[in-house]
Amino acid sequence: MTTILLIEQVLNGLQFGVMLFLMAAGLTLIFGVMGLINLAHGSLYMVGAFAAAAVAGATGSFILALIASLVAAAAAGAIVELVVIRRLYDRDHLDQVLATFALILIFSEGTRWLFGSFPLFLDIPPALSGPVTLPGGIEYPLYRLVIIGVGLFIALGLFQLIARTRIGIRIRAGESDREMIAALGVDISKLYTLVFALGAGLAGLAGALVGAIQSVQVGMGEPVLILAFVVIVIGGIGSIRGALVGALLVGLTDTLGGVLLPGVFATFMEPSAATAVGSSLASMSIYILMAAVLLFKPTGLYGSA
Amino acid sequence: MSFLDVEGITASYGPSQALFGVDLALEEGEVCALMGRNGMGKTSTIRVICRLLKHSGGSVSLGGQDLGALPPHKAARAGLGLVPEGRRCFPNLTVRENLIAAARPGEWDIARIAELFPRLQERRDQMAASLSGGEQQMLAIGRALMTNPRLLLLDEATEGLAPVVRQEIWAAVRRLKSETGMAIVVVDKSLAELRGIADRAVILERGSTVWSGAMSGVTAAVADQYLGV
Amino acid sequence: ADGHGAKVKVGMITTLSGGGAGLGIDVRDGFMLAAKMAGNDNLEVVIEDDQRKPEIAVQLADKMIQSEKVDVMTGIIWSNLAMAVVPAATAQGRFYLSPNAGPSALAGKGCHPLYFNVAWQNDNLHEAAGAYANDAGYANSFILAPNYPAGQDALTGYKRMYEGELAGEIYTKLGQTDYAAEIAQIRASGADSVFFFLPGGMGISFLKQYAGSGVDLPVIGPAFSFDQGILQAVGEAALGVKNTSQWNKDIDNAANKAFVEAFQAEYGRLPSLYASQGYDTANLLLSAMGKASVTDPDAFRAALAEADFASVRGNFRFGSNQHPIQDFYVREVIKEGDVFTNKIIGASLTDHGDAYAAECSY
Amino acid sequence: MTEPLLRIEGLRKSFGALVATDDVSLTVRPGEIHALIGPNGAGKSTLIKQIAGGLPPDAGRIFFDGQDITGLGTVARARAGLGRTFQISSLAMEYTVLQNAMLGALGRAGSVWRFFRPVMQDTGLREAAMSALERVGLEEHAAQRTADLSHGQRRQLEVAVALTLQPRAFLMDEPMAGLGADGSQRLTGFLDGLRHEAPILLVEHDMDAVFALADRISVLVYGRIIATGTAAEIRANADVREAYLGAEEAG
Amino acid sequence: MTRGFLINLVLFAMLPVTALTALMLDEPFIITLTTKVAILALAGVGLNIALGLGGLVSLGHAAFFGIGGYAMGILAHHAQTFTPILENPLLIEGTKSMPVIWLVAVLTGALAALAIGALSLRTSGVYFIMITLAFGQMLYYFAISWPAYGGEDGLSIYVRNGFPGLNTLDPIQFFAITFVVLALVLGGAGRFAASPFGLALSAARQNPERVETVGLSPYRLRLLAFVISGAVTALAGALFADLNRFVSPTMLSWHMSGEIMIFVILGGVGRLFGPVAGAALFILLEHILGGLSDFWHVYLGLLLLLVVLFARGGMIGALAGRQVAHD
Ligand SMILES: Nc1ncnc2c1ncn2[C@@H]1O[C@H](COP(=O)(O)OP(=O)(O)OP(=O)(O)O)[C@@H](O)[C@H]1O
Ligand SMILES: Nc1ncnc2c1ncn2[C@@H]1O[C@H](COP(=O)(O)OP(=O)(O)OP(=O)(O)O)[C@@H](O)[C@H]1O
Ligand SMILES: [Mg+2]
Ligand SMILES: [Mg+2]
């Protein structure tokens, strides 16, 4: 493998990582900060992608589609919070699991009901399509560079919001003791609805951005959900910085594992067996990574005990 | 009608009733000691005032406003500052963040709290979870003051504090009372120290007010009868 | 014979909910269209949703056999579900007509007199792609598929016919959505063509990302990633791609014309490959019902084996293992008005059976 | 002079720049109550944690009954006979009061690896648990859920569980905190008798109790022991008055 | 106590009553469905030991379920193809005898749980959920791409395995076997919960620090509970594979883990009969709603949602009211 290809693959890994972060950002917010296990996060991601596809189909505008994804998912999130989630904060985590699992069923089949069983079309706008040439002669899709930019911007914004603003502090306070923060005069319910809507909106935006280069279809949120959980657990729950680092680690491991492992095994096995073993191991690589991280740091890289 | 008016409240935790008729009245600038043995309903009374526990009968009002219908955060904004039993600092927040989370405009701000408790100033960027017990107690008081309350509720606010610090806190309470005219309800186990600051006293037994009057009226005989000392 | 006119109860287990439901719906719709057009009162169909879970499929098969007492079973889309259901069904004496999956295990040693495949053996479309690659003069292909049995079969099938060199051979993760790494490897490999088998959403993602990458090597694949249901989601990225199939809506015969028209009239959309297979399956069954009674399994089996029906694909007969011997075409993705669809541009393999028939003996 | 049961030598622990325990040495002898007092944040609980095993010290040794236990974990130390109460109650909240006490008795009996005999019908354990509850005055509440106890009642239960362990030495972190005046008086009387069963290292801010109970008092300030002595000696110590007792207590 | 006891009794009796009624009405499929409920309930009982008593929220129990399934699949596969599993260093042959298969399933399940648990129990809370998921996924991907036993296609066993003296192909007899196994395990689990070990384990869930200070190691308590839990779930897996005469990697997927967990939550976490109630309700809904519409998942979702929102403590919790801790 040439150096330039290796560099390109590292870039791909980083890029995939940022994409994962985009998906995980909303989840960290809801899960880490509000302490709510929201399995339906993937569904909100799907809602965003479908809203974007529908609006792009009707208007032809990608910007409008992105706005639609944000609004639709945030609205769905707010409704879900008001109707369901709000009754679950002081319940066991397991009740949250069951309720949000039920929401997945409703969202997925509801979307299929509305949009049919076939994947929808959502493509990147012409202005962002095609490759650009990076220094070093690497050709790289422009749209992916844009995703990296958006991901980093969101990371920074969220970090500021949670760590620095008074709202962020109050949200975190509410996570450890809702009754106490209310006794201090903070309307934590309203705050949580807002946070949930924000997290949902981010998921929806991610769905639209990523959906444009992947397939927009029912069930698209599920694999993402698992990956996003892996990411935030590796990074440490509640830590935006952790989510970013975790996402990059997972992105790199997944990409480089798939690329390098078959080659590594080929050095001492016959090629077809090496491909088979290498690829199976590559499929497991992020889970091996997560297990390894948790064994050495039982609360993730940036998590507090 | 008094500034704080608690009349005949009854309340239950699920099926078990904890309060059977508590009366308590307090004027601005007054300090009321709420006394009784363990498990007699002092904390429950305070929780009812803060709306953290719903009462099933009786009424609670503050400055003429009925608190009964309000959710806890609205009651708090009506002027309640709570130092809860067991401190309940936000463990995952730093000292500073604990104070900021509670802040509402008024004369109490971080600088003044730092003056009151220099120890907190030293530890301002430490997570509340790793503070010593006494430090957490100071933080809980500081946090309640940051809401700039009209009525301060101190539930065992000096538990676990060193004697010097306790004296400082009582001095601070006296100052609050005379300078700001804040009304204060205080639960504490040291009768001697309460005598030094309280104007009135209410004694609870099995969830009911069994004695109330001026603090000076809590004679040795009364204390022996109701408090067992 | 006196069996004419006997009732036949068909149990259809297919995927109607969750991911992949589109395929099952098309098979069902194609099948039911044929049944409706035939207007044969003796055909009764019960339909169940397997949710794409093998365990559920097995239990539904039990239900159909034990409670519904069906005579013929059909409907399964996925190879792994077929592997779970078909052996059990045939062991209990039911006919099974496969409208989609054709795993090699059921074509070779595991073949069964009561099992008929009305679609293709799994390797077929990939073999056709390999043959087309030779015709097109490709000599250095890069090939990729997901790491599971059907993916391994796909690459084996392609390599069986393809005569050139391999620039690279990759197994991707099942369900993978990002292909930047693979595309970079393709770019660096010096290949002259790309063959891929990535069913469902995986194929959509790959094609979109491939189109945006600036790599412009020709791409070939089996029809699955370019079928009617999925093409609209891929959009421009698929335009011009060559894919192999045993059917297309422009195959010129009367049966096909009638089918395409009736399907559009009935459901308001263009038929897909899967719909055509469901339609053929029903017509095969109806043809046998006209000749023999299902209560006489030997006669009914012989009637099925004759394949005496007008297939929408044109040529169709069964080989010794009761898998199709048929023609395979090369299609190109085009745009007709607003709709993306396929056009046949040539033949790839004619009168082609499968590689496992020799291993089959009853 | 009797051989000390618990001996700590040169213990040291820091959190970042903060030295929470600074070269602390002390002993607890059979039959005595050794009180540890000091300002908030002086490092008393940190010291207790290191002795009980929850926190590994940076340097120093801990000997229990002549045996070096520095390397042992919490569980092993508890089994060796160190009983502990927490400054902030640490109980199984869903259990009844009796079940919490039974848990202690079970730990004492060491018969936990039994899977089929109903534990609540084990009369031996039950009696041990009930007698501990009686000693702290919680017997009436035995069937109550722990979560439904008032704060002070939980503090009593905390002591009761430590009693069921029948330890050879007690580490008590502010057992009086949260008790009413009558409760404190009662517990003081109780601890007074308890010292003959097992000596106590007592952390407490309730000076009435400390002066009434302690055979010896050590004063910890900023992680260092600045004085050790009898109640009278400590009361008279000017440094202690300034750092800890304040004006009134000294009066 | 009495009311809860009554509910449990009714729930439990429901299974054989349904099966026998189906037998009389000649509806063998209903018997099969009831058998499925019993088996999935068994898996739930296994999980509930870790989840309800020990507070160990494992999202990787499909690993044990699948291991049990593959224990059955591999043994029976070798027996049906007359090939040995291992020749060197010692000869191991396949088998079609249920008791032997169960033993192997329980042992391998326990071993796997020991290995996974020993590592995973270093973490807690959500991290534990995710690390168990990770181990489950590793096994899942391994099974998918491991060609020896069919990869994603799975393994079909043509004839159900045998049990001495019974005809396992007869639905009612196979049901009887699973029901007896379930009854025995439920009985054992009930005693287990009330035992000294159960008391300590449950205390470790509520407050590990407290358990340490009375001289018990939460880690060891939990590990043993996890191993027992894994073994029971593996047994259920072996039965499930036998019910379907088929095993595939979907038995190892996280959906399966999730589903077993749903049974437990639906019925009531920590309730002995919770998994029975949960599995029965879920299968019933799936069966009834599945026929109503292509979009039946929406209704299923709505119903589940109603249960969580309005039935605190699961179905049994809602029916029996707040249970005073077992005394
Ligand atoms: N969360 C609860 N659930 C059920 N019962 C409770 C709860 N909290 C307190 N109780 C009961 O209510 C009664 C009053 O308790 P409360 O906490 O008000 O007493 P207190 O006077 O503050 O006691 P202490 O001095 O010990 O703090 C007690 O008998 C207690 O058992
Ligand atoms: N994990 C930690 N990280 C950082 N600082 C800590 C940690 N644990 C304790 N400290 C600090 O160490 C000092 C000693 O704490 P400790 O709890 O031992 O005090 P204490 O003497 O028990 O006080 P109190 O009487 O108030 O309970 C305090 O200043 C505390 O903030
Ligand atoms: Mg109280
Ligand atoms: Mg302390």
CSV table of C-alpha atoms in Angstrom, one decimal, chain A residues 1-2 5 8-9 12 15-16 19 109 112 117-124 129-131 139-142 144 211-218 223 254-255 258-259 272 275-276 279-280 282-286, chain C residues 16-19 21-23 25-26 147 169-182 184-185 187-188 200-202 204-206 208-209 211-215 229-230 232-237 269:
chain,number,residue,atom,x,y,z
A,1,MET,CA,0.0,0.0,0.0
A,2,THR,CA,1.4,3.4,-1.0
A,5,LEU,CA,-3.3,5.7,-0.2
A,8,GLU,CA,-6.2,9.0,2.0
A,9,GLN,CA,-7.5,6.1,4.1
A,12,ASN,CA,-11.5,8.7,5.2
A,15,GLN,CA,-14.2,11.8,7.9
A,16,PHE,CA,-16.3,8.8,8.8
A,19,MET,CA,-20.0,11.7,10.3
A,109,GLU,CA,-43.8,1.6,10.4
A,112,ARG,CA,-43.4,3.3,5.8
A,117,SER,CA,-41.6,0.7,1.4
A,118,PHE,CA,-39.0,1.8,-1.2
A,119,PRO,CA,-36.0,4.0,-0.5
A,120,LEU,CA,-36.4,7.7,-1.3
A,121,PHE,CA,-34.1,9.9,-3.4
A,122,LEU,CA,-32.0,12.6,-1.7
A,123,ASP,CA,-28.9,13.7,-3.4
A,124,ILE,CA,-26.2,16.3,-2.8
A,129,SER,CA,-20.8,17.4,-5.7
A,130,GLY,CA,-17.7,16.1,-7.2
A,131,PRO,CA,-14.2,15.8,-5.9
A,139,GLU,CA,-8.8,13.8,-4.8
A,140,TYR,CA,-11.5,14.1,-2.2
A,141,PRO,CA,-15.3,14.6,-2.4
A,142,LEU,CA,-16.1,18.2,-1.6
A,144,ARG,CA,-17.4,15.1,2.7
A,211,GLY,CA,-28.8,10.6,3.9
A,212,ALA,CA,-27.7,12.5,0.9
A,213,ILE,CA,-24.8,10.1,0.4
A,214,GLN,CA,-26.4,7.0,1.8
A,215,SER,CA,-29.8,5.5,1.4
A,216,VAL,CA,-32.9,7.2,2.7
A,217,GLN,CA,-35.0,4.3,3.8
A,218,VAL,CA,-37.0,2.9,6.7
A,223,PRO,CA,-27.3,0.7,12.6
A,254,ASP,CA,-13.4,0.8,11.2
A,255,THR,CA,-11.9,2.2,8.1
A,258,GLY,CA,-11.2,-3.0,6.9
A,259,VAL,CA,-8.3,-1.9,4.8
A,272,SER,CA,-8.7,-16.2,0.3
A,275,THR,CA,-9.6,-12.1,3.2
A,276,ALA,CA,-12.2,-14.1,5.1
A,279,SER,CA,-12.9,-9.2,7.0
A,280,SER,CA,-14.6,-11.0,9.8
A,282,ALA,CA,-12.8,-6.0,10.7
A,283,SER,CA,-16.5,-6.4,11.2
A,284,MET,CA,-15.9,-6.9,14.9
A,285,SER,CA,-13.1,-4.3,15.2
A,286,ILE,CA,-15.2,-1.4,16.7
C,16,LEU,CA,-44.0,-7.4,4.5
C,17,SER,CA,-42.8,-5.2,7.3
C,18,GLY,CA,-39.5,-3.6,8.4
C,19,GLY,CA,-36.4,-3.3,6.2
C,21,ALA,CA,-40.5,-5.1,2.9
C,22,GLY,CA,-40.5,-3.7,-0.6
C,23,LEU,CA,-39.3,-6.9,-2.1
C,25,ILE,CA,-44.6,-6.7,-1.3
C,26,ASP,CA,-43.6,-6.9,-5.0
C,147,ASN,CA,-19.0,-10.8,4.0
C,169,GLU,CA,-11.3,-8.6,-4.1
C,170,ILE,CA,-12.9,-7.2,-1.0
C,171,TYR,CA,-15.5,-8.4,1.5
C,172,THR,CA,-17.3,-5.5,3.2
C,173,LYS,CA,-19.2,-5.5,6.4
C,174,LEU,CA,-22.9,-6.5,6.1
C,175,GLY,CA,-25.0,-3.4,6.4
C,176,GLN,CA,-22.1,-1.0,5.8
C,177,THR,CA,-23.1,2.4,4.8
C,178,ASP,CA,-19.8,4.2,4.1
C,179,TYR,CA,-17.6,3.1,1.2
C,180,ALA,CA,-15.0,5.8,1.1
C,181,ALA,CA,-12.3,3.3,2.0
C,182,GLU,CA,-13.3,0.8,-0.6
C,184,ALA,CA,-10.1,4.7,-2.5
C,185,GLN,CA,-8.8,1.2,-2.9
C,187,ARG,CA,-9.0,4.2,-7.3
C,188,ALA,CA,-5.5,3.0,-6.4
C,200,GLY,CA,-30.6,-2.9,-0.6
C,201,GLY,CA,-29.4,0.3,1.0
C,202,MET,CA,-25.8,-0.8,0.8
C,204,ILE,CA,-27.6,2.9,-2.9
C,205,SER,CA,-24.9,4.2,-0.6
C,206,PHE,CA,-22.1,2.7,-2.6
C,208,LYS,CA,-24.0,7.6,-4.6
C,209,GLN,CA,-20.6,7.8,-3.0
C,211,ALA,CA,-20.5,8.9,-8.3
C,212,GLY,CA,-19.3,11.7,-6.1
C,213,SER,CA,-15.7,10.3,-5.8
C,214,GLY,CA,-14.5,11.2,-9.3
C,215,VAL,CA,-13.6,7.6,-10.0
C,229,GLY,CA,-38.1,-0.1,-6.6
C,230,ILE,CA,-34.6,1.1,-5.7
C,232,GLN,CA,-35.4,6.2,-8.0
C,233,ALA,CA,-33.5,6.4,-4.7
C,234,VAL,CA,-30.1,6.1,-6.4
C,235,GLY,CA,-31.0,8.7,-9.0
C,236,GLU,CA,-28.5,10.1,-11.5
C,237,ALA,CA,-25.7,8.1,-9.9
C,269,ARG,CA,-46.3,1.7,-10.4
